[in-house]
Short mmCIF file of C-alpha atoms in Angstrom, two decimals:
data_model
loop_
_atom_site.label_atom_id
_atom_site.label_comp_id
_atom_site.label_asym_id
_atom_site.label_seq_id
_atom_site.Cartn_x
_atom_site.Cartn_y
_atom_site.Cartn_z
CA MET A 236 0.00 0.00 0.00
CA ASN A 237 1.27 3.44 -0.89
CA PRO A 238 2.58 5.08 2.35
CA VAL A 239 1.53 8.47 1.18
CA SER A 240 -2.03 7.32 0.82
CA LYS A 241 -1.86 5.90 4.32
CA SER A 242 -0.54 9.10 5.90
CA THR A 243 -2.88 11.51 4.09
CA PRO A 244 -6.01 10.50 6.02
CA ARG A 245 -4.15 11.08 9.30
CA ARG A 246 -2.98 14.62 8.32
CA GLN A 247 -6.41 15.79 7.11
CA PRO A 248 -8.25 15.13 10.40
CA GLN A 249 -5.36 16.72 12.32
CA SER A 250 -5.46 19.84 10.16
CA ARG A 251 -9.21 20.08 10.46
CA LEU A 252 -8.98 19.54 14.20
CA LEU A 253 -6.45 22.36 14.61
CA LYS A 254 -8.55 24.71 12.52
CA SER A 255 -11.67 23.75 14.45
CA VAL A 256 -9.91 24.44 17.75
CA GLY A 257 -8.70 27.79 16.42
CA VAL A 258 -12.15 28.69 15.19
CA ALA A 259 -13.65 27.68 18.53
CA LEU A 260 -11.13 29.76 20.45
CA VAL A 261 -11.72 32.81 18.28
CA ALA A 262 -15.48 32.36 18.38
CA THR A 263 -15.41 31.94 22.16
CA THR A 264 -13.25 35.03 22.55
CA THR A 265 -15.49 37.02 20.24
CA LEU A 266 -18.60 35.84 22.12
CA LEU A 267 -17.16 36.84 25.47
CA VAL A 268 -16.10 40.24 24.17
CA GLY A 269 -19.53 40.73 22.62
CA LEU A 270 -21.26 39.87 25.88
CA ALA A 271 -19.03 42.22 27.85
CA PHE A 272 -19.54 45.11 25.47
CA ALA A 273 -23.15 44.64 24.32
CA GLN A 274 -24.85 43.63 27.54
CA THR A 275 -27.74 45.93 28.39
CA PRO A 276 -27.01 47.85 31.61
CA ALA A 277 -29.32 47.42 34.56
CA LEU A 278 -31.84 50.13 35.33
CA PRO A 279 -31.00 52.45 38.25
CA GLN A 280 -32.74 51.71 41.50
CA PRO A 281 -34.99 54.41 43.04
CA ALA A 282 -33.29 56.45 45.75
CA ALA A 283 -35.94 55.47 48.29
CA PRO A 284 -37.64 52.27 47.15
CA ARG A 285 -40.99 51.74 48.81
CA PRO A 286 -42.23 48.37 50.06
CA ALA A 287 -44.43 46.34 47.76
CA ALA A 288 -48.17 46.89 48.18
CA LEU A 289 -51.07 44.52 47.56
CA SER A 290 -52.45 46.94 44.96
CA ASP A 291 -49.28 46.75 42.85
CA ASN A 292 -50.56 43.63 41.11
CA LEU A 293 -54.02 45.01 40.47
CA PRO A 294 -54.96 46.61 37.12
CA ILE A 295 -55.27 50.40 37.00
CA PRO A 296 -58.94 51.42 37.22
CA PRO A 297 -60.35 53.26 34.21
CA PRO A 298 -59.86 57.04 34.22
CA PRO A 299 -62.71 59.29 35.36
CA ALA A 300 -63.67 60.22 31.80
CA PRO A 301 -65.52 63.57 31.62
CA LYS A 302 -69.06 62.68 30.59
CA THR A 303 -70.08 66.04 29.15
CA SER A 304 -66.92 67.24 27.38
CA ALA A 305 -66.20 66.99 23.67
CA ALA A 306 -62.53 66.04 24.09
CA TRP A 307 -60.04 65.54 26.91
CA ILE A 308 -56.52 64.39 27.63
CA LEU A 309 -54.19 63.70 30.55
CA MET A 310 -50.47 64.03 29.78
CA ASP A 311 -47.33 63.44 31.81
CA TYR A 312 -45.22 66.59 31.61
CA ALA A 313 -41.78 64.97 31.87
CA THR A 314 -42.29 62.47 29.04
CA GLY A 315 -45.13 63.95 26.99
CA GLN A 316 -46.78 60.54 27.29
CA VAL A 317 -50.58 60.44 27.04
CA LEU A 318 -51.92 58.64 30.10
CA ALA A 319 -55.57 58.79 29.09
CA GLY A 320 -57.90 60.68 26.78
CA GLU A 321 -60.75 60.69 24.28
CA ASN A 322 -61.09 62.55 20.98
CA TYR A 323 -57.87 64.36 21.82
CA ASP A 324 -56.76 64.63 18.20
CA THR A 325 -60.12 66.00 17.02
CA ARG A 326 -60.23 69.68 16.04
CA HIS A 327 -62.04 71.96 18.43
CA GLU A 328 -62.25 75.68 19.12
CA PRO A 329 -59.76 76.47 21.91
CA ALA A 330 -61.50 79.68 23.07
CA SER A 331 -59.29 81.69 25.45
CA ILE A 332 -56.81 78.84 25.86
CA THR A 333 -55.53 80.47 22.66
CA LYS A 334 -53.91 83.05 24.94
CA VAL A 335 -51.40 80.41 26.09
CA MET A 336 -50.13 80.43 22.51
CA THR A 337 -50.03 84.22 22.64
CA SER A 338 -48.02 84.02 25.87
CA TYR A 339 -45.60 81.61 24.23
CA VAL A 340 -45.02 83.98 21.31
CA VAL A 341 -44.56 86.99 23.62
CA ALA A 342 -42.04 85.07 25.75
CA SER A 343 -40.19 83.82 22.66
CA GLU A 344 -39.90 87.30 21.18
CA MET A 345 -38.66 88.62 24.53
CA ALA A 346 -36.05 85.87 24.72
CA ALA A 347 -34.90 86.85 21.24
CA GLY A 348 -34.46 90.46 22.39
CA LYS A 349 -37.09 91.81 19.97
CA VAL A 350 -39.34 93.16 22.74
CA HIS A 351 -38.76 93.81 26.44
CA ALA A 352 -40.70 93.55 29.68
CA ASP A 353 -40.66 97.33 30.17
CA ASP A 354 -41.82 98.17 26.63
CA GLN A 355 -44.75 100.58 26.70
CA VAL A 356 -47.65 98.80 24.98
CA MET A 357 -50.44 100.95 23.61
CA MET A 358 -54.08 100.01 24.18
CA THR A 359 -55.14 101.08 20.71
CA GLU A 360 -58.66 102.00 19.76
CA HIS A 361 -58.86 98.84 17.66
CA ALA A 362 -57.82 96.65 20.62
CA TRP A 363 -60.29 98.45 22.88
CA ARG A 364 -63.21 98.22 20.44
CA GLU A 365 -62.60 94.56 19.54
CA GLY A 366 -61.74 93.27 23.00
CA GLY A 367 -62.61 95.90 25.59
CA ALA A 368 -65.44 96.49 28.00
CA GLY A 369 -67.98 97.13 25.23
CA THR A 370 -67.67 93.56 23.95
CA GLU A 371 -69.19 90.35 25.26
CA GLY A 372 -65.83 88.76 26.02
CA SER A 373 -63.47 89.17 28.97
CA TYR A 374 -61.38 92.33 29.12
CA SER A 375 -58.52 93.77 31.18
CA GLY A 376 -59.62 97.39 31.56
CA PHE A 377 -56.47 99.20 30.40
CA PRO A 378 -57.62 102.66 29.21
CA VAL A 379 -57.80 103.30 25.47
CA ASN A 380 -54.97 105.26 23.86
CA LYS A 381 -52.85 104.83 26.99
CA THR A 382 -49.77 102.66 27.45
CA ALA A 383 -48.75 100.11 30.06
CA PRO A 384 -45.57 98.06 30.50
CA LEU A 385 -45.58 94.90 28.42
CA VAL A 386 -45.33 92.66 31.49
CA GLU A 387 -48.42 94.32 33.00
CA MET A 388 -50.34 93.99 29.76
CA GLU A 389 -49.41 90.32 29.65
CA LYS A 390 -50.70 89.75 33.18
CA GLY A 391 -53.92 91.45 32.16
CA MET A 392 -54.21 88.92 29.36
CA VAL A 393 -53.19 85.87 31.42
CA VAL A 394 -54.94 86.49 34.74
CA GLN A 395 -57.98 88.46 33.61
CA SER A 396 -58.14 86.74 30.20
CA GLY A 397 -58.32 90.18 28.63
CA ASN A 398 -59.06 90.06 24.91
CA ASP A 399 -58.11 93.72 24.66
CA ALA A 400 -54.71 93.02 26.21
CA ALA A 401 -54.13 90.13 23.81
CA ILE A 402 -54.83 92.35 20.80
CA ALA A 403 -52.62 95.15 22.16
CA LEU A 404 -49.74 92.73 22.65
CA ALA A 405 -50.21 91.30 19.16
CA GLU A 406 -50.14 94.78 17.62
CA HIS A 407 -47.07 95.77 19.62
CA ILE A 408 -45.10 92.70 18.57
CA ALA A 409 -46.20 92.18 14.97
CA GLY A 410 -48.08 95.32 13.91
CA SER A 411 -51.45 93.61 13.46
CA GLU A 412 -53.44 90.60 14.62
CA GLU A 413 -53.01 88.96 11.21
CA SER A 414 -49.23 89.25 11.29
CA PHE A 415 -49.15 88.05 14.88
CA ALA A 416 -51.27 85.01 13.94
CA ALA A 417 -48.61 84.06 11.40
CA LEU A 418 -46.06 84.09 14.24
CA MET A 419 -48.39 81.96 16.35
CA ASN A 420 -48.63 79.33 13.63
CA ALA A 421 -44.88 79.32 13.07
CA TYR A 422 -44.15 78.77 16.76
CA ALA A 423 -46.93 76.17 17.00
CA ALA A 424 -45.29 74.15 14.24
CA ARG A 425 -41.90 74.45 15.94
CA ILE A 426 -43.14 72.98 19.23
CA GLY A 427 -44.93 70.10 17.51
CA MET A 428 -48.56 71.22 17.44
CA LYS A 429 -49.58 69.03 14.53
CA ASP A 430 -53.22 69.98 14.02
CA SER A 431 -53.68 73.60 15.07
CA HIS A 432 -54.23 76.87 13.25
CA PHE A 433 -54.65 80.32 14.78
CA VAL A 434 -56.13 83.44 13.20
CA ASN A 435 -56.28 85.72 16.26
CA PRO A 436 -54.48 86.13 19.62
CA HIS A 437 -57.52 85.89 21.91
CA GLY A 438 -59.59 82.86 20.88
CA LEU A 439 -62.94 84.39 19.97
CA SER A 440 -64.68 82.22 17.37
CA ALA A 441 -63.34 82.68 13.85
CA GLU A 442 -63.22 80.57 10.72
CA GLY A 443 -60.02 78.53 10.54
CA HIS A 444 -59.19 78.99 14.23
CA TYR A 445 -58.83 75.54 15.84
CA SER A 446 -56.65 73.23 17.87
CA THR A 447 -56.88 69.84 19.61
CA ALA A 448 -56.66 68.73 23.21
CA HIS A 449 -53.41 66.93 22.36
CA ASP A 450 -51.87 70.01 20.76
CA LEU A 451 -52.94 72.22 23.65
CA ALA A 452 -51.31 69.84 26.14
CA ARG A 453 -48.14 70.02 24.03
CA LEU A 454 -48.38 73.81 24.16
CA GLY A 455 -48.77 73.86 27.94
CA ARG A 456 -45.78 71.53 28.28
CA ALA A 457 -43.68 73.79 26.05
CA LEU A 458 -44.59 76.98 27.96
CA ILE A 459 -43.76 75.38 31.32
CA HIS A 460 -40.43 74.06 30.05
CA ASP A 461 -39.26 76.93 27.87
CA PHE A 462 -40.50 79.98 29.76
CA PRO A 463 -41.12 79.26 33.47
CA VAL A 464 -41.22 82.98 34.36
CA SER A 465 -44.05 83.66 31.93
CA TYR A 466 -45.78 80.45 32.99
CA ALA A 467 -45.77 81.61 36.62
CA TYR A 468 -48.22 84.41 35.75
CA ASN A 469 -50.89 81.71 35.35
CA LYS A 470 -51.04 81.01 39.10
CA ILE A 471 -51.75 84.66 40.03
CA LYS A 472 -55.21 84.57 41.57
CA GLU A 473 -56.26 88.16 40.85
CA PHE A 474 -55.00 91.23 39.07
CA THR A 475 -55.91 94.91 39.29
CA VAL A 476 -55.99 97.45 36.48
CA GLY A 477 -56.98 100.92 37.66
CA PRO A 478 -60.05 100.59 39.88
CA ILE A 479 -60.94 97.12 38.55
CA THR A 480 -59.77 93.92 40.29
CA GLN A 481 -60.64 90.66 38.56
CA PRO A 482 -60.05 87.06 39.69
CA ASN A 483 -58.39 84.31 37.72
CA ARG A 484 -61.17 82.11 36.29
CA ASN A 485 -59.30 78.87 37.02
CA LEU A 486 -61.24 77.57 40.03
CA LEU A 487 -58.61 74.92 40.72
CA LEU A 488 -56.20 77.59 41.94
CA TRP A 489 -58.44 77.94 45.00
CA ARG A 490 -59.27 74.26 45.41
CA ASP A 491 -55.90 72.56 45.02
CA PRO A 492 -52.60 74.10 46.17
CA THR A 493 -50.66 71.83 43.79
CA VAL A 494 -52.34 73.44 40.75
CA ASP A 495 -50.35 76.34 39.29
CA GLY A 496 -52.09 76.93 35.96
CA ILE A 497 -52.87 77.06 33.20
CA LYS A 498 -55.82 78.69 31.40
CA THR A 499 -59.59 78.69 31.04
CA GLY A 500 -61.68 79.45 27.99
CA HIS A 501 -65.32 79.85 27.02
CA THR A 502 -67.39 80.85 24.02
CA SER A 503 -70.85 79.73 22.97
CA ASN A 504 -69.31 77.62 20.20
CA ALA A 505 -66.38 76.18 22.17
CA GLY A 506 -68.19 75.52 25.44
CA TYR A 507 -66.27 75.61 28.71
CA CYS A 508 -62.60 74.68 28.34
CA LEU A 509 -59.74 74.28 30.80
CA MET A 510 -56.05 73.50 30.54
CA ALA A 511 -54.85 72.63 34.05
CA SER A 512 -51.47 71.61 35.44
CA ALA A 513 -50.36 70.48 38.87
CA ILE A 514 -47.10 69.36 40.42
CA ARG A 515 -46.92 66.93 43.33
CA GLY A 516 -43.49 65.91 44.51
CA ASP A 517 -41.31 65.62 41.43
CA GLN A 518 -44.18 64.73 39.11
CA ARG A 519 -46.20 67.16 36.97
CA LEU A 520 -49.33 66.36 34.97
CA ILE A 521 -51.31 68.38 32.42
CA ALA A 522 -55.05 67.94 31.84
CA VAL A 523 -57.08 69.53 29.05
CA VAL A 524 -60.88 69.46 28.92
CA LEU A 525 -62.69 70.97 25.91
CA GLY A 526 -66.37 71.68 25.29
CA ASP A 527 -67.65 71.11 28.82
CA THR A 528 -71.01 72.34 30.12
CA SER A 529 -70.11 74.80 32.89
CA GLU A 530 -67.30 76.53 34.73
CA LYS A 531 -67.72 74.17 37.67
CA GLN A 532 -67.92 71.06 35.52
CA ARG A 533 -64.69 71.76 33.66
CA ALA A 534 -62.91 72.25 37.02
CA ASP A 535 -64.43 69.06 38.46
CA ASP A 536 -63.44 67.04 35.40
CA ALA A 537 -59.88 68.34 35.27
CA GLN A 538 -59.43 67.81 39.02
CA ALA A 539 -60.62 64.20 38.76
CA LEU A 540 -58.20 63.48 35.93
CA LEU A 541 -55.25 64.99 37.81
CA ASN A 542 -56.08 63.04 40.98
CA TRP A 543 -56.36 59.79 39.04
CA GLY A 544 -53.08 60.36 37.24
CA PHE A 545 -51.14 61.15 40.41
CA ARG A 546 -52.63 58.15 42.23
CA PHE A 547 -51.87 55.54 39.61
CA TYR A 548 -48.84 56.73 37.58
CA GLU A 549 -45.26 57.66 38.34
CA THR A 550 -42.34 58.95 36.28
CA HIS A 551 -38.81 57.58 36.37
CA LYS A 552 -35.57 58.62 34.69
CA LEU A 553 -33.96 55.47 33.33
CA TYR A 554 -30.78 56.79 31.71
CA ASP A 555 -29.07 60.18 31.57
CA GLY A 556 -28.28 61.83 28.27
CA GLY A 557 -24.68 61.98 27.08
CA VAL A 558 -23.56 59.31 29.57
CA GLN A 559 -22.12 55.94 28.55
CA VAL A 560 -24.57 53.09 29.10
CA ALA A 561 -22.68 50.43 27.11
CA ARG A 562 -19.67 49.74 24.91
CA GLN A 563 -19.45 47.90 21.61
CA LYS A 564 -16.59 46.28 19.70
CA VAL A 565 -15.50 48.19 16.57
CA TRP A 566 -13.44 46.69 13.74
CA LYS A 567 -10.87 48.50 11.57
CA GLY A 568 -10.78 51.63 13.74
CA THR A 569 -8.07 53.60 15.50
CA VAL A 570 -9.60 52.29 18.75
CA ASP A 571 -11.32 48.97 19.36
CA GLU A 572 -14.58 50.08 20.91
CA VAL A 573 -17.19 52.82 20.87
CA GLN A 574 -19.07 54.24 23.84
CA LEU A 575 -22.84 54.10 23.46
CA GLY A 576 -25.38 56.36 25.12
CA LEU A 577 -28.47 58.49 24.56
CA ALA A 578 -28.66 62.02 23.24
CA GLU A 579 -31.19 63.03 25.92
CA PRO A 580 -32.36 61.56 29.23
CA MET A 581 -34.71 58.60 28.88
CA LEU A 582 -37.79 58.86 31.08
CA VAL A 583 -40.86 56.70 31.34
CA SER A 584 -44.37 57.21 32.73
CA MET A 585 -45.69 53.97 34.11
CA PRO A 586 -48.16 52.43 36.56
CA ARG A 587 -47.12 52.90 40.16
CA GLY A 588 -45.41 50.04 41.96
CA LYS A 589 -44.23 48.22 38.84
CA TYR A 590 -40.76 49.70 38.34
CA THR A 591 -38.95 46.48 39.21
CA ARG A 592 -40.83 44.71 36.41
CA LEU A 593 -39.36 46.91 33.70
CA LYS A 594 -37.19 44.99 31.23
CA PRO A 595 -34.52 46.92 29.29
CA ALA A 596 -33.06 45.58 26.05
CA MET A 597 -30.27 46.99 23.89
CA ILE A 598 -30.45 46.26 20.18
CA VAL A 599 -27.15 46.83 18.35
CA PRO A 600 -25.63 45.52 15.11
CA LYS A 601 -23.60 42.33 15.42
CA THR A 602 -20.65 43.92 13.62
CA LEU A 603 -19.54 47.56 13.72
CA VAL A 604 -16.89 48.76 11.26
CA ALA A 605 -15.11 52.13 11.41
CA PRO A 606 -15.38 54.95 10.60
CA ILE A 607 -18.08 55.91 13.11
CA ALA A 608 -19.07 59.55 13.65
CA LYS A 609 -19.84 61.02 17.04
CA GLY A 610 -23.63 61.16 17.41
CA GLN A 611 -24.18 58.44 14.81
CA LYS A 612 -27.15 56.20 15.53
CA ILE A 613 -25.91 52.72 16.40
CA GLY A 614 -28.97 50.91 17.75
CA MET A 615 -31.94 51.21 20.10
CA VAL A 616 -32.76 50.87 23.77
CA LYS A 617 -36.22 49.52 24.49
CA VAL A 618 -37.85 49.21 27.89
CA THR A 619 -40.91 46.98 28.26
CA LEU A 620 -43.39 46.26 31.01
CA ASP A 621 -45.14 42.90 30.81
CA GLY A 622 -44.30 42.74 27.12
CA LYS A 623 -45.54 46.26 26.29
CA VAL A 624 -43.01 48.82 25.07
CA MET A 625 -43.01 51.70 27.54
CA ALA A 626 -40.16 53.72 26.03
CA GLU A 627 -37.56 53.43 23.28
CA ARG A 628 -34.74 55.72 22.24
CA PRO A 629 -31.88 55.62 19.73
CA LEU A 630 -28.44 54.60 20.95
CA ILE A 631 -25.77 56.91 19.60
CA ALA A 632 -21.99 56.91 19.50
CA LEU A 633 -20.62 59.18 22.21
CA ASN A 634 -17.15 59.20 20.64
CA ALA A 635 -15.92 59.16 17.06
CA VAL A 636 -13.94 56.16 15.82
CA PRO A 637 -11.85 57.10 12.75
CA GLU A 638 -10.77 54.43 10.31
CA GLY A 639 -7.49 52.76 11.28
CA GLY A 640 -4.33 52.50 9.20
CA PHE A 641 -3.69 49.95 6.45
CA PHE A 642 -2.17 47.25 8.67
CA LYS A 643 -4.87 47.71 11.38
CA ARG A 644 -7.58 47.26 8.77
CA LEU A 645 -5.78 44.24 7.31
CA TRP A 646 -5.33 42.64 10.73
CA ASP A 647 -8.98 43.19 11.67
CA GLU A 648 -10.08 41.88 8.29
CA PHE A 649 -8.27 38.62 9.08
CA TRP A 650 -9.91 38.26 12.51
CA MET A 651 -13.32 39.23 11.10
CA TRP A 652 -12.87 36.38 8.60
CA TRP A 653 -12.04 33.96 11.41
CA ASP A 654 -15.07 35.27 13.31
CA THR A 655 -17.38 34.22 10.49
CA VAL A 656 -15.79 30.84 9.69
#
């Protein structure tokens, strides 16, 4: 028998065995590295965890849905998450809640340095005739053809819901109500109001003037976040202009010390409307009720929604923005890994008592190859509760990884080949 033919079968299994061992070693090493770098970090534990309660395993009772309103919504301020609502994306006249949009524009123009708190704002004859004491709507009482500081005129609009003050502010900032309405719509689009259109600064019924409960909650959230000083005017309980003192029409300011805004509204077409916000502990909620039947009913309905939301929901920050939450292997780069994180903090609104049941998961590509730019989207973080996605955010690269030199790329190419054998 040919000796070569006898020895060949022995060499082939040995060669295959060596290669298999090598492949197994590389694969095992790669797997361990992948687990170390791609493992989803644990969620932070609350600073003061409370003991489990019997009610934690019970379903949340249905919200106290307003029975006489046309549309309503309850939103968590920190996350923008809708906790409950009906018809909240249906168009409806916002009545004097419109003035919250006017406040946002005034505050934005002040922040841009275009107008100032001590500007002298004229109560023009047009503003007085269209929104003053001779009209059916609410008015501030600033005398016609006289001026008042912008900040005082704004309080007259916010606290007293003065239509005349709203028109005077619009004319001071943009020259006319029509020009000011264009600013309102531009800012509304910027803050994400997807189905709103404004044609005046006060909210009296007009063709093409509409919003939704969802958009109005977004507006309230934006005013609170972007301009807290202007927002604070909404909790003033009364305001005096000359000999006239008028109360804030938001009844909840007297009923509930945690309520600090936001705005009421009423016309015959719109019904009774209320945008309310309250803060208890470190949690803030926003409720909007549109088209209700009375001043008392809109306050009752908004109060019930706020109480329900605070009783049964809580807000947690899961991850900070700009902070590394994981690392991932990178091939062919000047460095061998990239830091992964989120662009902004990740928060979640969830049923109370169920935080420990949250399940985070990090979804990243199996193979990352340089170059990678700082801020580049790499994957996703998803957090679920009992199988339902509660929050998800993009994972981004917190550091850039430039492409490595020729020999680094060649070396990594070899090991990438072994990794796939």
